[in-house]
CSV table of C-alpha atoms in Angstrom, one decimal:
chain,number,residue,atom,x,y,z
A,1,MET,CA,180.3,62.2,-2.7
A,2,GLU,CA,179.2,58.2,-4.0
A,3,THR,CA,176.1,58.0,-5.8
A,4,ALA,CA,173.3,58.6,-3.6
A,5,ALA,CA,170.2,56.3,-4.0
A,6,PRO,CA,167.2,57.7,-6.5
A,7,SER,CA,164.8,58.3,-3.7
A,8,ALA,CA,167.6,60.1,-1.0
A,9,VAL,CA,167.1,63.6,-0.4
A,10,ILE,CA,169.7,65.4,2.1
A,11,VAL,CA,168.5,68.4,3.4
A,12,ALA,CA,171.0,71.2,5.2
A,13,ILE,CA,169.2,73.4,7.8
A,14,ASP,CA,171.2,76.4,9.2
A,15,GLY,CA,170.9,79.6,11.4
A,16,PRO,CA,172.5,80.7,14.9
A,17,SER,CA,171.2,79.0,18.1
A,18,GLY,CA,167.9,79.3,19.3
A,19,THR,CA,166.0,79.1,16.3
A,20,GLY,CA,164.6,75.6,16.7
A,21,LYS,CA,167.1,74.1,14.7
A,22,SER,CA,167.5,70.7,16.5
A,23,SER,CA,163.8,70.3,17.4
A,24,THR,CA,163.0,70.8,13.6
A,25,SER,CA,165.4,68.9,12.5
A,26,LYS,CA,164.8,65.6,14.1
A,27,ALA,CA,160.9,66.0,13.4
A,28,VAL,CA,160.9,66.9,10.0
A,29,ALA,CA,163.9,63.6,10.1
A,30,ALA,CA,161.0,61.4,11.9
A,31,LYS,CA,158.5,62.7,9.7
A,32,LEU,CA,159.8,61.8,6.6
A,33,GLY,CA,161.9,58.9,7.5
A,34,LEU,CA,165.9,60.2,7.7
A,35,ARG,CA,168.5,60.4,9.0
A,36,TYR,CA,169.5,63.2,11.4
A,37,LEU,CA,173.1,64.9,12.3
A,38,ASP,CA,173.5,67.5,14.9
A,39,THR,CA,176.8,69.3,14.0
A,40,GLY,CA,177.1,70.9,16.7
A,41,ALA,CA,177.2,68.6,19.0
A,42,GLN,CA,180.6,67.1,17.4
A,43,TYR,CA,182.1,70.8,17.7
A,44,ARG,CA,180.7,70.3,21.0
A,45,ALA,CA,182.2,66.9,21.8
A,46,ILE,CA,186.0,68.3,20.2
A,47,THR,CA,185.7,71.0,22.7
A,48,TRP,CA,184.2,69.1,25.6
A,49,TRP,CA,187.6,66.9,25.3
A,50,MET,CA,189.9,69.0,24.7
A,51,ILE,CA,188.7,71.0,27.9
A,52,THR,CA,188.5,67.1,29.9
A,53,ASN,CA,192.1,66.7,28.6
A,54,GLY,CA,194.0,69.9,29.7
A,55,VAL,CA,193.9,71.8,26.2
A,56,ASP,CA,194.3,75.2,26.5
A,57,THR,CA,191.2,76.7,24.5
A,58,ASP,CA,192.4,80.3,24.3
A,59,ASP,CA,195.6,78.7,22.3
A,60,PRO,CA,194.7,78.1,18.6
A,61,HIS,CA,197.5,75.8,18.1
A,62,ALA,CA,197.4,74.1,20.9
A,63,ILE,CA,194.2,73.1,19.7
A,64,ALA,CA,195.1,72.4,16.3
A,65,VAL,CA,197.6,70.1,17.6
A,66,ALA,CA,195.4,68.1,19.5
A,67,ALA,CA,192.4,67.9,16.9
A,68,GLY,CA,193.2,64.5,15.0
A,69,LYS,CA,193.3,62.7,18.6
A,70,PRO,CA,189.5,62.1,19.7
A,71,SER,CA,187.6,59.3,18.0
A,72,ILE,CA,183.6,61.4,17.4
A,73,VAL,CA,180.8,58.9,16.5
A,74,SER,CA,177.4,60.5,16.2
A,75,GLY,CA,174.1,58.1,16.0
A,76,THR,CA,171.8,59.4,13.5
A,77,ASP,CA,168.7,58.3,14.5
A,78,PRO,CA,166.2,61.2,14.6
A,79,ALA,CA,164.3,59.3,18.0
A,80,ALA,CA,167.5,58.9,20.4
A,81,PRO,CA,170.7,60.8,18.7
A,82,THR,CA,173.7,59.7,20.4
A,83,ILE,CA,177.6,61.4,20.6
A,84,THR,CA,179.8,59.0,21.9
A,85,VAL,CA,183.9,61.0,22.1
A,86,ASP,CA,186.7,57.6,22.5
A,87,GLY,CA,184.0,55.4,22.9
A,88,LEU,CA,182.4,57.5,26.2
A,89,ASP,CA,178.8,59.1,26.3
A,90,ALA,CA,178.9,62.7,25.8
A,91,ALA,CA,175.5,63.4,25.2
A,92,GLY,CA,175.3,65.3,28.5
A,93,PRO,CA,178.6,66.9,29.5
A,94,ILE,CA,178.9,68.0,25.8
A,95,ARG,CA,175.6,71.0,27.1
A,96,THR,CA,177.1,72.3,30.2
A,97,GLN,CA,177.4,76.2,30.1
A,98,GLU,CA,180.9,75.8,30.2
A,99,VAL,CA,181.5,73.9,26.5
A,100,THR,CA,178.9,76.3,24.9
A,101,SER,CA,181.5,79.1,26.2
A,102,LYS,CA,184.3,78.2,24.8
A,103,VAL,CA,183.1,75.8,21.5
A,104,SER,CA,183.0,79.2,19.4
A,105,ALA,CA,186.7,79.9,20.1
A,106,VAL,CA,187.9,75.9,19.1
A,107,SER,CA,185.5,75.3,16.1
A,108,ALA,CA,186.9,78.4,14.4
A,109,VAL,CA,189.9,76.6,14.3
A,110,PRO,CA,190.4,75.4,10.5
A,111,GLU,CA,191.7,72.3,11.2
A,112,VAL,CA,189.4,71.1,13.8
A,113,ARG,CA,186.9,72.2,10.8
A,114,THR,CA,188.6,70.8,8.2
A,115,LEU,CA,188.4,66.9,10.4
A,116,ILE,CA,185.1,67.5,11.3
A,117,THR,CA,183.5,68.2,7.4
A,118,GLU,CA,185.0,65.5,6.6
A,119,LEU,CA,183.6,63.7,9.2
A,120,GLN,CA,180.3,65.2,8.6
A,121,ARG,CA,180.1,64.7,4.6
A,122,SER,CA,181.6,60.8,5.2
A,123,ILE,CA,178.1,60.4,7.4
A,124,ALA,CA,176.0,62.4,4.8
A,125,ALA,CA,177.4,60.2,1.8
A,126,GLU,CA,176.2,56.7,4.0
A,127,ALA,CA,172.6,58.5,4.1
A,128,ALA,CA,172.1,58.9,0.6
A,129,ARG,CA,173.5,55.7,-0.2
A,130,ASP,CA,172.4,53.6,1.9
A,131,ALA,CA,168.7,54.9,3.1
A,132,ASP,CA,166.8,57.4,2.1
A,133,GLY,CA,168.4,60.8,3.2
A,134,ILE,CA,169.3,62.7,6.2
A,135,VAL,CA,168.8,66.0,7.9
A,136,VAL,CA,172.0,68.0,8.5
A,137,GLU,CA,171.5,70.8,11.1
A,138,GLY,CA,174.3,73.4,11.1
A,139,ARG,CA,175.7,76.9,10.9
A,140,ASP,CA,177.5,76.2,7.8
A,141,ILE,CA,176.1,72.8,6.6
A,142,GLY,CA,174.9,74.9,3.2
A,143,THR,CA,177.9,77.1,2.4
A,144,THR,CA,180.3,75.0,3.3
A,145,VAL,CA,179.7,71.3,4.1
A,146,LEU,CA,177.1,70.1,1.3
A,147,PRO,CA,177.0,72.6,-1.4
A,148,ASP,CA,175.2,70.8,-3.2
A,149,ALA,CA,171.8,69.3,-0.8
A,150,ASP,CA,169.0,69.0,-2.2
A,151,LEU,CA,167.4,71.3,-0.5
A,152,LYS,CA,168.9,74.8,2.4
A,153,VAL,CA,166.6,75.6,5.2
A,154,PHE,CA,167.9,79.4,7.0
A,155,LEU,CA,166.1,79.6,10.4
A,156,THR,CA,166.5,82.8,11.7
A,157,ALA,CA,164.8,84.6,14.6
A,158,SER,CA,164.4,88.0,17.0
A,159,ALA,CA,167.1,87.8,19.7
A,160,GLU,CA,164.4,88.1,22.4
A,161,ALA,CA,162.9,84.8,21.1
A,162,ARG,CA,165.9,82.6,21.0
A,163,ALA,CA,166.6,83.9,24.4
A,164,ALA,CA,163.3,83.7,25.6
A,165,ARG,CA,163.7,79.6,24.5
A,166,ARG,CA,167.3,79.4,25.3
A,167,SER,CA,166.7,80.5,29.0
A,168,GLY,CA,164.0,77.4,29.1
A,169,GLU,CA,166.5,74.7,28.3
A,170,LEU,CA,168.5,75.7,30.7
A,171,ARG,CA,168.2,74.2,34.2
A,172,GLY,CA,169.3,74.2,37.8
A,173,LYS,CA,172.6,76.1,38.4
A,174,GLU,CA,172.7,77.4,35.0
A,175,VAL,CA,169.4,79.0,34.6
A,176,ALA,CA,170.4,82.5,33.6
A,177,ASP,CA,167.9,85.8,33.1
A,178,LEU,CA,166.8,86.9,29.8
A,179,ALA,CA,169.1,89.6,29.4
A,180,ALA,CA,172.6,87.4,30.2
A,181,THR,CA,171.7,85.1,27.3
A,182,LYS,CA,170.6,87.5,25.0
A,183,GLU,CA,173.9,89.2,25.7
A,184,ALA,CA,175.7,85.4,24.8
A,185,LEU,CA,173.4,84.9,22.4
A,186,ILE,CA,174.7,87.8,20.1
A,187,LYS,CA,178.1,87.6,21.0
A,188,ARG,CA,178.2,83.7,19.7
A,189,ASP,CA,176.7,85.3,16.2
A,190,ALA,CA,179.1,87.9,16.6
A,191,ALA,CA,182.1,84.8,16.5
A,192,ASP,CA,180.7,82.7,15.0
A,193,SER,CA,179.0,85.1,11.9
A,194,GLY,CA,183.0,86.8,11.8
A,195,ARG,CA,185.1,83.7,11.3
A,196,LYS,CA,187.7,83.5,8.9
A,197,THR,CA,187.0,79.4,7.9
A,198,SER,CA,182.9,79.0,7.5
A,199,PRO,CA,181.3,81.3,8.8
A,200,LEU,CA,178.0,80.8,9.8
A,201,ALA,CA,176.0,82.6,6.7
A,202,LYS,CA,173.1,82.3,4.4
A,203,ALA,CA,173.6,80.1,1.2
A,204,GLY,CA,172.3,81.9,-1.6
A,205,ASP,CA,170.0,79.2,-2.3
A,206,ALA,CA,168.9,78.5,1.2
A,207,VAL,CA,165.3,79.1,2.0
A,208,GLU,CA,165.0,81.4,5.2
A,209,VAL,CA,162.5,80.8,7.4
A,210,ASP,CA,161.2,83.2,10.6
A,211,THR,CA,160.2,81.2,13.3
A,212,THR,CA,159.7,84.0,15.9
A,213,GLU,CA,156.1,84.5,15.5
A,214,LEU,CA,156.2,80.5,14.4
A,215,THR,CA,155.0,77.3,17.1
A,216,LEU,CA,157.3,74.4,17.0
A,217,ASP,CA,154.6,72.4,15.3
A,218,GLN,CA,154.7,75.1,12.6
A,219,VAL,CA,158.0,74.9,11.6
A,220,ILE,CA,157.9,71.8,11.2
A,221,GLU,CA,155.0,71.3,9.2
A,222,CYS,CA,157.0,74.3,6.9
A,223,VAL,CA,159.7,72.3,6.3
A,224,VAL,CA,158.3,68.6,5.8
A,225,THR,CA,156.0,70.7,3.1
A,226,LEU,CA,159.7,72.1,1.4
A,227,VAL,CA,161.3,68.6,1.6
A,228,GLU,CA,157.9,66.4,-0.2
A,229,GLU,CA,158.4,69.8,-2.8
A,230,LYS,CA,161.3,69.2,-4.0
A,231,ARG,CA,160.9,65.2,-3.6
A,232,ALA,CA,157.5,65.7,-5.7
A,233,GLY,CA,159.3,67.4,-8.2
A,234,ARG,CA,162.2,65.2,-8.9
A,235,LYS,CA,159.9,62.7,-10.0
């Protein structure tokens, strides 16, 4: 990574779905004047591209061959994060249930992870060089993508709490009952934690925050405090 600005801070926030990663990360970045990157959206974007271009998402070889074809661009403004694929706005399409059901398989392919990890590191390096820093959220940020991040946070929550939150995010035909949502989350946890390449895991030096009994505002305040303490310790 290129030389960072003296005041720049790199924050890695990891954890499974439904723990409040996205809402927390965006709010923390906005409060502290940092950039924001949703790495999960990038994996969803390449999955959506695979689906729309007829790539068999059950075939790791086919995925690997096609991995370098789409151009994925992530906007890092926490107030209005964007993501495009080959110049097309993908913010809506990547959130469908079809993409959700296939993203773990696509993201487990080593060639996909290598390409997306390089993209993520370049974005973080730019933020460290040209801005005050960045909050990067995902599943392997503290362990693989940015192991030298200034602060690593691992958000957790009970499966029940996560399922309730995720069900509340779904709309229309995709509204799922709580039991089905919980089952889907547990299945994805197993897939993400069990993959050979960059599995979902807590970094050894990460601060774990259990969000089960906390409001979103409390989680945000907790992480903001951790970042401010890290900044103060560097002065």
